[in-house]
PDB file of C-alpha atoms in Angstrom:
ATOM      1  CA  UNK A   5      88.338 118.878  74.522  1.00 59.00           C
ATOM      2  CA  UNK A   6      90.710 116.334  72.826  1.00 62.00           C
ATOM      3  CA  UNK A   7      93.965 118.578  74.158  1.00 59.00           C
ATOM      4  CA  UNK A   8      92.246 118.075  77.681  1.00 55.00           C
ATOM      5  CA  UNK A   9      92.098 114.080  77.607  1.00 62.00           C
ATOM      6  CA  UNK A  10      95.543 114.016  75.877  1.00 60.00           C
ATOM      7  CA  UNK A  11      96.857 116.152  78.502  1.00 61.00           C
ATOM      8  CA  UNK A  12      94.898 114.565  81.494  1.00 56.00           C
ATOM      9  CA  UNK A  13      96.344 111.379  79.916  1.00 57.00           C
ATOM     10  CA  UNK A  14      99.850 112.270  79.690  1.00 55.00           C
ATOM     11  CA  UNK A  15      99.809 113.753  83.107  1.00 57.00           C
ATOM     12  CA  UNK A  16      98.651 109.926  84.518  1.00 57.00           C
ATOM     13  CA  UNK A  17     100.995 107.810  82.574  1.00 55.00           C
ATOM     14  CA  UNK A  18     104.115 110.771  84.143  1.00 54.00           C
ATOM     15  CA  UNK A  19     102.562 110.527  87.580  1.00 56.00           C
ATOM     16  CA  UNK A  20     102.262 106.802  88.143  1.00 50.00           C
ATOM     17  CA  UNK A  21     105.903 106.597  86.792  1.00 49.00           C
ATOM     18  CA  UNK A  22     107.087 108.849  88.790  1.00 52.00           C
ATOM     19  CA  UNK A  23     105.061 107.202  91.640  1.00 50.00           C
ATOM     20  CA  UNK A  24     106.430 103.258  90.564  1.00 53.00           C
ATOM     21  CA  UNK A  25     109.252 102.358  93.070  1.00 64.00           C
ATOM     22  CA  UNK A  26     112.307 101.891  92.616  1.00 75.00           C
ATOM     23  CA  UNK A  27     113.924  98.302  91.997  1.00 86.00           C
ATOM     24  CA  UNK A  28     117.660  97.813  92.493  1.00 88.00           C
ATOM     25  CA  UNK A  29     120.025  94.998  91.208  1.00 93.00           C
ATOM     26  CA  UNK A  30     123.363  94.386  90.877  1.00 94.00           C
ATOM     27  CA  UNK A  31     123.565  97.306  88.194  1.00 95.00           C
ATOM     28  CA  UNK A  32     122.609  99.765  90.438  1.00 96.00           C
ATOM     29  CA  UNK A  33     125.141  98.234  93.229  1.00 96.00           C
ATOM     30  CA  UNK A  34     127.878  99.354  90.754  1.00 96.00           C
ATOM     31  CA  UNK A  35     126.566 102.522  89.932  1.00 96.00           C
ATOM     32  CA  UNK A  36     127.126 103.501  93.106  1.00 96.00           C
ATOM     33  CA  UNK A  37     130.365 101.744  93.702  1.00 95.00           C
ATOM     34  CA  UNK A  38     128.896  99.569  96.198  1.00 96.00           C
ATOM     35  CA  UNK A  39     130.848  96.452  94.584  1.00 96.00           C
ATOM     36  CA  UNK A  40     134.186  98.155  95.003  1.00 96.00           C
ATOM     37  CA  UNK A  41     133.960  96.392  98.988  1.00 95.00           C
ATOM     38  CA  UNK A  42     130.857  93.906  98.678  1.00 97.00           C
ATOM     39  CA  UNK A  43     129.953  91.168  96.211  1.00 97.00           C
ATOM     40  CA  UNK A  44     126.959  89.352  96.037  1.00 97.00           C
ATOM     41  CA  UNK A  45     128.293  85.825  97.327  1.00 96.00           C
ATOM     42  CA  UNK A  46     131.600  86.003  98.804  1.00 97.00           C
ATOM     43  CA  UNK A  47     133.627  88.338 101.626  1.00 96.00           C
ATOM     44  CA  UNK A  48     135.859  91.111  99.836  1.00 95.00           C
ATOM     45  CA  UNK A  49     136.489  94.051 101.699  1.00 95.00           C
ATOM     46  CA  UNK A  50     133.492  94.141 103.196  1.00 96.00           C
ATOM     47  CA  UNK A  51     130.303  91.289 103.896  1.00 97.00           C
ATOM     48  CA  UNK A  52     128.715  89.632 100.701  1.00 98.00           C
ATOM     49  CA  UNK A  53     125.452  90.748 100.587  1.00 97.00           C
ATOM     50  CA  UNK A  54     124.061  87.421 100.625  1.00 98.00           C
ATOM     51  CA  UNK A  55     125.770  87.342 104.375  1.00 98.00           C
ATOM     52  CA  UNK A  56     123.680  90.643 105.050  1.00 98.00           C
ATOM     53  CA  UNK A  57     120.600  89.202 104.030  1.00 98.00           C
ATOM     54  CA  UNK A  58     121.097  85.779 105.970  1.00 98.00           C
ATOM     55  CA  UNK A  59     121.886  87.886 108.952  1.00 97.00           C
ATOM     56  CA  UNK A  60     119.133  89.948 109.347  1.00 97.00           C
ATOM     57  CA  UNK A  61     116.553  87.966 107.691  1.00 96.00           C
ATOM     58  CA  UNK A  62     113.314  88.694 109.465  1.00 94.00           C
ATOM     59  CA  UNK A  63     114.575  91.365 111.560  1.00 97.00           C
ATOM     60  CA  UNK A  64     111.541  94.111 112.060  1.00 96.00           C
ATOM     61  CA  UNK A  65     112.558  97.825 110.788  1.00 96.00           C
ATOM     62  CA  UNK A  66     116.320  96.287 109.484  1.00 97.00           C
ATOM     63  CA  UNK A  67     115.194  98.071 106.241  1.00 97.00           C
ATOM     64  CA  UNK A  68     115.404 101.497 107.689  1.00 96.00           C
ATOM     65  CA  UNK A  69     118.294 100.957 109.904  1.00 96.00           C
ATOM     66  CA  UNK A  70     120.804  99.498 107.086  1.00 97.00           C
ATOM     67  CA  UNK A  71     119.836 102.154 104.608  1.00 97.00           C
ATOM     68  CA  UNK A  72     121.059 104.376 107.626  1.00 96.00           C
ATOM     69  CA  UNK A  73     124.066 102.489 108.281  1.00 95.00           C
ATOM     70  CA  UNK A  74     124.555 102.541 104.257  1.00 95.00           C
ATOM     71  CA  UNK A  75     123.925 106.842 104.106  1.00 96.00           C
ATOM     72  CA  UNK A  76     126.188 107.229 107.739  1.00 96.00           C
ATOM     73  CA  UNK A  77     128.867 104.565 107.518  1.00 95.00           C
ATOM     74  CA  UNK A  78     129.875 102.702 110.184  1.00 92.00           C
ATOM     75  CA  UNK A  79     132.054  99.651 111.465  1.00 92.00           C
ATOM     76  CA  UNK A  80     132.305  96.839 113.988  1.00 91.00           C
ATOM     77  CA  UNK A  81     129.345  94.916 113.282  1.00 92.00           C
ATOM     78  CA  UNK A  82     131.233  92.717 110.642  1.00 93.00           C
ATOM     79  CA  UNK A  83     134.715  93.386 111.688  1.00 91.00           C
ATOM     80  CA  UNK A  84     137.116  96.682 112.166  1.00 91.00           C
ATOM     81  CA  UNK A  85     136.893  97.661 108.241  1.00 91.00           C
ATOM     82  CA  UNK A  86     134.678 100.759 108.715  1.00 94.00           C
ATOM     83  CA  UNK A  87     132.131 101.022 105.723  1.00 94.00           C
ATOM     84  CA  UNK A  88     132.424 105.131 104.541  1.00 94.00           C
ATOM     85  CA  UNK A  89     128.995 106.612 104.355  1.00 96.00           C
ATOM     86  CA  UNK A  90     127.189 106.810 101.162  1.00 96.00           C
ATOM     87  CA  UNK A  91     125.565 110.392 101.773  1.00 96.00           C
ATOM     88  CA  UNK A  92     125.266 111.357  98.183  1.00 96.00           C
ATOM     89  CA  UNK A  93     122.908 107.756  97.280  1.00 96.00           C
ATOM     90  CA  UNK A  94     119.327 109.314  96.859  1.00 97.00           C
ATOM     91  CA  UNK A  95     116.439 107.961  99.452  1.00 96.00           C
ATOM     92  CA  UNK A  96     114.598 105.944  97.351  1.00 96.00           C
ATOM     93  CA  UNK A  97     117.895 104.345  95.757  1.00 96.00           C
ATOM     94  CA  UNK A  98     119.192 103.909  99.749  1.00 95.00           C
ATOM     95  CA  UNK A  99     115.765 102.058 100.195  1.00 95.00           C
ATOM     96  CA  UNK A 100     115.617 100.069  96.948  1.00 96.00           C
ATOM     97  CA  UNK A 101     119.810  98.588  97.214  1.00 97.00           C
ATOM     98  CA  UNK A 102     118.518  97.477 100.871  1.00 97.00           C
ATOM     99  CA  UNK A 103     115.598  95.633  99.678  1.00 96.00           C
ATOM    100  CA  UNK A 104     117.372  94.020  96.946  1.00 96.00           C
ATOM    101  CA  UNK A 105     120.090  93.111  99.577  1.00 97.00           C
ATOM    102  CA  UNK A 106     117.615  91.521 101.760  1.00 97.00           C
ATOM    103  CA  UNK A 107     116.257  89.559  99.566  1.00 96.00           C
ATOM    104  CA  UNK A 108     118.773  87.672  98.202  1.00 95.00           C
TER     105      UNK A 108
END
């Protein structure tokens, strides 16, 4: 009976970390070599994200279409410097860089 409760228990504690979201910063930015064309408060090569955020600040379902913009690439919304799609950044980490972007 005690293997069954330390098992049930082990299973609960794996689940609900498995099940806790994601949370990006700046650290994950770099892992995926995000901050080779953006930076957090000024223009390089591509927008600073705090010029992402500013722009689409309140903007209903923004989440969904950056993190497809992010996965696809694209250009012309901030200039002719096309942004090369990301394809290889898992969903949830495509999800958690955009919410992190938003709200700074």
């Amino acid at each position: 009976m005690k293997l069954v409760r330390t098992t049930l228990a082990l299973a609960a504690a794996a689940a609900a970390l498995l099940a806790a979201p994601v949370k990006a910063d700046e650290a994950m930015a770099k892992k995926y070599n995000c901050l080779a064309c953006h930076q957090v408060d000024k223009k390089s090569v591509g927008p600073a994200y705090k010029d992402i955020a500013k722009k689409y600040k309140g903007q209903a379902g923004i989440e969904a279409k950056l993190a497809e913009k992010v996965k696809k690439g694209g250009a012309g919304v901030w200039g002719q410097v096309p942004m090369a799609p990301n394809p290889t950044v898992p969903d949830a980490d495509l999800k958690a860089l955009v919410a992190w972007i938003l709200s700074l």
